[in-house]
CSV table of C-alpha atoms in Angstrom, one decimal:
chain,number,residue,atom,x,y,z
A,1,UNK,CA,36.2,120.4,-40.4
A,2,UNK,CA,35.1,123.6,-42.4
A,3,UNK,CA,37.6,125.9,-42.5
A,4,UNK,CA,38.9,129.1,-44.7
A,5,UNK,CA,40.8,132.0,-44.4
A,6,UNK,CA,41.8,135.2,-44.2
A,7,UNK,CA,44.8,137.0,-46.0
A,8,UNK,CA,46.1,141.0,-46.8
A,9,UNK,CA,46.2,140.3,-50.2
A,10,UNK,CA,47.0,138.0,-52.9
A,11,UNK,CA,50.6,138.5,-53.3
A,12,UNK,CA,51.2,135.0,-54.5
A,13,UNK,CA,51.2,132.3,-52.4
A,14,UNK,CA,54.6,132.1,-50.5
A,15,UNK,CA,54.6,136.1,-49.9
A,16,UNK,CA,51.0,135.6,-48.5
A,17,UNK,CA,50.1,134.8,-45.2
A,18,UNK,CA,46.7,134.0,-43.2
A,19,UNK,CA,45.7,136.3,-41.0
A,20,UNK,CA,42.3,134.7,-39.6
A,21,UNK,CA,41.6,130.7,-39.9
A,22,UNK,CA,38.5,129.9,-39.2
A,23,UNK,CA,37.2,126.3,-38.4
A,24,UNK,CA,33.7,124.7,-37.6
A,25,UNK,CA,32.8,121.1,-36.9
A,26,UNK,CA,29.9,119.3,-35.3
A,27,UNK,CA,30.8,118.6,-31.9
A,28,UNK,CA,29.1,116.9,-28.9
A,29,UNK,CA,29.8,119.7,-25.8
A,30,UNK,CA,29.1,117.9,-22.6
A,31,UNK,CA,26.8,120.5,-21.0
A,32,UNK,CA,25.3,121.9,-24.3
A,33,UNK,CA,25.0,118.8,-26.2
A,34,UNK,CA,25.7,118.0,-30.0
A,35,UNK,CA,26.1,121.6,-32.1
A,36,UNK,CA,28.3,123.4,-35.0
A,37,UNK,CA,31.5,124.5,-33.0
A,38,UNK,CA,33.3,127.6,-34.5
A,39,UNK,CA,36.8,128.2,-33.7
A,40,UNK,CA,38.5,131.5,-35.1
A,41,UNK,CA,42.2,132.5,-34.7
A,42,UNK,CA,44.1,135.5,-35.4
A,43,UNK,CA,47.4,137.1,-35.3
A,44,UNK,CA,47.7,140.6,-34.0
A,45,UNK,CA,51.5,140.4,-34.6
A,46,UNK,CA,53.4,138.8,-37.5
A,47,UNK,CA,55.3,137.1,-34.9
A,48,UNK,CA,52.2,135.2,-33.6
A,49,UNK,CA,51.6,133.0,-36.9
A,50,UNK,CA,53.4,130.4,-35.4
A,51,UNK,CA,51.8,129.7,-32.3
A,52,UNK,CA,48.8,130.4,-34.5
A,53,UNK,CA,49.5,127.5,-37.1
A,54,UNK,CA,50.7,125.2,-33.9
A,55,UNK,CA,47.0,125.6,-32.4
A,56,UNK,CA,45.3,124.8,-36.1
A,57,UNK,CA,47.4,121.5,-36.0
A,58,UNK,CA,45.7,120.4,-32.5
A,59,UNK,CA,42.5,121.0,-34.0
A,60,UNK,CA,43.0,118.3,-36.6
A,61,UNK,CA,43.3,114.4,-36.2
A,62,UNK,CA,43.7,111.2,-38.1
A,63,UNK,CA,40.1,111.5,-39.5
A,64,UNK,CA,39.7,114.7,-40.3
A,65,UNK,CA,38.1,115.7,-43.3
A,66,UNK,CA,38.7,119.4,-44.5
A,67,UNK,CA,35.9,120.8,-46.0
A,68,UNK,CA,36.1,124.5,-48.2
A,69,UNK,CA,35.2,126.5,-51.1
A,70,UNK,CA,38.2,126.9,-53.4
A,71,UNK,CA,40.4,125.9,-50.8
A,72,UNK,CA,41.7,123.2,-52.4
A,73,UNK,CA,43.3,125.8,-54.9
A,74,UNK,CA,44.2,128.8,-52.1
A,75,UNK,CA,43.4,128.4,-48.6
A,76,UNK,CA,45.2,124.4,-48.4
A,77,UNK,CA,48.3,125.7,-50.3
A,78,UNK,CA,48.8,128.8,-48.2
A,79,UNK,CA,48.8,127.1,-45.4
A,80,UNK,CA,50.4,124.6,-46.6
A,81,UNK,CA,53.5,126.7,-47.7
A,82,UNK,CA,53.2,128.9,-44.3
A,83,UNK,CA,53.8,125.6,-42.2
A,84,UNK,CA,57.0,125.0,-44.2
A,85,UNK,CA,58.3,128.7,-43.4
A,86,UNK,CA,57.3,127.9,-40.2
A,87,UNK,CA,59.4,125.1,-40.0
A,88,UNK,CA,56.5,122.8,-38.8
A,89,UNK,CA,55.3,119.8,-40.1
A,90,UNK,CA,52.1,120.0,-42.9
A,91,UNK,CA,49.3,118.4,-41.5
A,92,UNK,CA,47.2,119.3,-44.1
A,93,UNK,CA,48.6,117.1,-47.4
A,94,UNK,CA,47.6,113.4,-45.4
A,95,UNK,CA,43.8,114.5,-44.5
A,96,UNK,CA,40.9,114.3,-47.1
A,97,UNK,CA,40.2,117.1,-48.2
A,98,UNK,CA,36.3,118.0,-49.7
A,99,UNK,CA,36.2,121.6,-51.8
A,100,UNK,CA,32.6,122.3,-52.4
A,101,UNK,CA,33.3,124.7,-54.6
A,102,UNK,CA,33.5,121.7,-57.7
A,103,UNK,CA,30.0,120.1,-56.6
A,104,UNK,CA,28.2,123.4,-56.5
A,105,UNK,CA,29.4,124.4,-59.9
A,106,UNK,CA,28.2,121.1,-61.2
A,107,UNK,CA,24.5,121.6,-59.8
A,108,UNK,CA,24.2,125.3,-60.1
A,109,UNK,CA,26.3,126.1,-62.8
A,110,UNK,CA,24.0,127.9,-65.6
A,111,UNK,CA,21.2,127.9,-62.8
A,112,UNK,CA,22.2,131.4,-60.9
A,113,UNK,CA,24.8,134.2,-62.3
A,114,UNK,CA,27.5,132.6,-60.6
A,115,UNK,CA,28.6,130.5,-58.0
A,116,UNK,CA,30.5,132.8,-56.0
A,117,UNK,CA,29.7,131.9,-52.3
A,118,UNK,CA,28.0,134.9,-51.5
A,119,UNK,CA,25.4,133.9,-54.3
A,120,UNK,CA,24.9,130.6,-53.1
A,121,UNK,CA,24.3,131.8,-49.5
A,122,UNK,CA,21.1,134.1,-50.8
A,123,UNK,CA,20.1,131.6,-53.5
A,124,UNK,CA,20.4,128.3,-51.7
A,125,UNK,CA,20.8,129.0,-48.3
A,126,UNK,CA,18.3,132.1,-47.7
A,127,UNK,CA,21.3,133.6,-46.1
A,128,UNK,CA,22.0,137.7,-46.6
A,129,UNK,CA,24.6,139.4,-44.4
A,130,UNK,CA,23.8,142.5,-43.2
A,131,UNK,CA,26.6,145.2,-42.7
A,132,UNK,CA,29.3,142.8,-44.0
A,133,UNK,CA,32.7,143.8,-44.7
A,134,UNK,CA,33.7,142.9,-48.2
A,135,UNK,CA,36.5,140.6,-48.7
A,136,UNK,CA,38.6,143.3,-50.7
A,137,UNK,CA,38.9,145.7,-47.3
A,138,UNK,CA,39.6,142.9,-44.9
A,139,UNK,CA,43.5,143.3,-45.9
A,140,UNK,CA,43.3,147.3,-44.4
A,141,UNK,CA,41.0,146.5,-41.3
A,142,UNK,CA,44.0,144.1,-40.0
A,143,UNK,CA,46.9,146.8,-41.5
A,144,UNK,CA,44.8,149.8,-39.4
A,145,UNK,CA,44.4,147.4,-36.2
A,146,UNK,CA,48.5,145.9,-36.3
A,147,UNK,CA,49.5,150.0,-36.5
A,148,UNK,CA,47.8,150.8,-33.6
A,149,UNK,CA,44.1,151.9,-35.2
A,150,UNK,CA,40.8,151.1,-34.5
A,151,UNK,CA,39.5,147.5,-34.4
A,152,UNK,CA,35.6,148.3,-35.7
A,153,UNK,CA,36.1,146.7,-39.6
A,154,UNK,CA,38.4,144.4,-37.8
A,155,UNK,CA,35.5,142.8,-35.6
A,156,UNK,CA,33.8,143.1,-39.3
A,157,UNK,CA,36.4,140.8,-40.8
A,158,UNK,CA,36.0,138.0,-37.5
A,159,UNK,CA,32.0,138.2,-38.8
A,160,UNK,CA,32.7,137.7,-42.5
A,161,UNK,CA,34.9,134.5,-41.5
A,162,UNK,CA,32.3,133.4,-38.9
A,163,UNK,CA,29.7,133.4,-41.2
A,164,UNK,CA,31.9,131.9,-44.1
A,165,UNK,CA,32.2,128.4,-41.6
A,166,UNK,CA,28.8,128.4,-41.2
A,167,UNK,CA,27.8,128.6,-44.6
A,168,UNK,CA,30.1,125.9,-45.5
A,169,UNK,CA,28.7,123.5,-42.9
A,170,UNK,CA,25.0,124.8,-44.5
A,171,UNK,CA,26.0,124.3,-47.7
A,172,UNK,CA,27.9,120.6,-47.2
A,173,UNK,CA,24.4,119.5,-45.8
A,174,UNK,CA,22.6,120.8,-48.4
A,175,UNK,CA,24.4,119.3,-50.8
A,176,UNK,CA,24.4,115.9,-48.7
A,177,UNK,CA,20.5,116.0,-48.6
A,178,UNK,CA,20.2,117.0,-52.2
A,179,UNK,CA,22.3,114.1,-52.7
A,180,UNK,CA,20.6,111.7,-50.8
A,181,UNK,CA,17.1,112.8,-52.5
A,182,UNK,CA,18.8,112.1,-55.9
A,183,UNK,CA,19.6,108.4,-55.0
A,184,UNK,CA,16.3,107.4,-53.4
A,185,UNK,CA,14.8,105.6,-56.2
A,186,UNK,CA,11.1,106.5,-57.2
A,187,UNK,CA,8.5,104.4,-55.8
A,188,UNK,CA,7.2,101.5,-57.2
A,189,UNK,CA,3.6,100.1,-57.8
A,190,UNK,CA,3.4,97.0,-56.7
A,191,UNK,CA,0.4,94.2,-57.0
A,192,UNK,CA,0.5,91.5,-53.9
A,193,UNK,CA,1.7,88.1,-55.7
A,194,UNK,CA,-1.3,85.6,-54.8
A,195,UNK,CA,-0.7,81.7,-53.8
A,196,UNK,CA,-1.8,79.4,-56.0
């Protein structure tokens, strides 16, 4: 399960909330066949974060395996910490948990500028978003929309965290097939043993 989120700020981790988690996983729809679902939630009220963390929970099960970039450092904690205000259980601590950011530094780092998602999308991925918002305003879209504002940058924000899952189910198959390339062992020349 890919999954990462979206905050008004890094005010430390307990005075920090999500206001958007996003989650994809391959899933087998019964009509549409097998495909990369994307679930996004988000609270329009600070009193919805509840019910908001409650539905996150159902999306997980025994075998889940989380899969982000630097969320083994921010998004996990935060959550994490917002379950326990929420007086809910965590249901994140027992599930593996895969942060792509660590095997990305260790193939790219020195190869591109950084490895700051964004530049692995264009470098890696061929990916460039058009009209995105950048992280650093999502926090005032949300603020505008709960005070009764417009919702444009908002639907902006829902786009930058739709794409984010994406790109992490991209990049963890990249990073698989790379993988799997590295381990195939060249071939060999070999001569046909003869009887005798």
């Amino acid at each position: 399960l890919c999954f990462a989120t979206v905050t008004p700020g890094r005010a430390g981790v307990t005075g920090t909330r999500a206001f958007m988690i996003a989650a994809a996983d391959w899933h087998l729809h019964p009509e549409r066949g097998p495909g990369l679902r994307i679930r996004q939630l988000m609270i329009s009220t600070m009193a919805a974060e509840t019910a908001m963390l409650r539905t996150f929970t159902g999306w997980l099960a025994p075998t889940t395996v989380f899969s982000s970039y630097n969320g083994r450092s921010y998004d996990a904690p935060l959550l994490k910490t917002r379950f326990r205000l929420a007086r809910q259980g965590d249901p994140i601590t027992a599930l593996d948990h895969i942060d792509l950011l660590y095997p990305t530094r260790r193939r790219y780092r020195g190869v591109w500028e950084n490895c700051r998602l964004a530049t692995i999308e264009r470098q890696l991925l061929k990916v460039v978003r058009e009209d995105d918002l950048p992280g650093s305003e999502a926090p005032s879209a949300w603020l505008r929309f709960l005070r009764g504002g417009d919702a444009v940058n908002l639907r902006r924000v829902v786009e930058h965290n739709h794409q984010d899952v994406v790109t992490l189910a991209q990049l963890f198959l990249a990073l698989v097939e790379q993988q799997a390339q590295a381990d195939v062992p060249p071939p060999v020349n070999c001569l046909p043993l003869q009887a005798g």
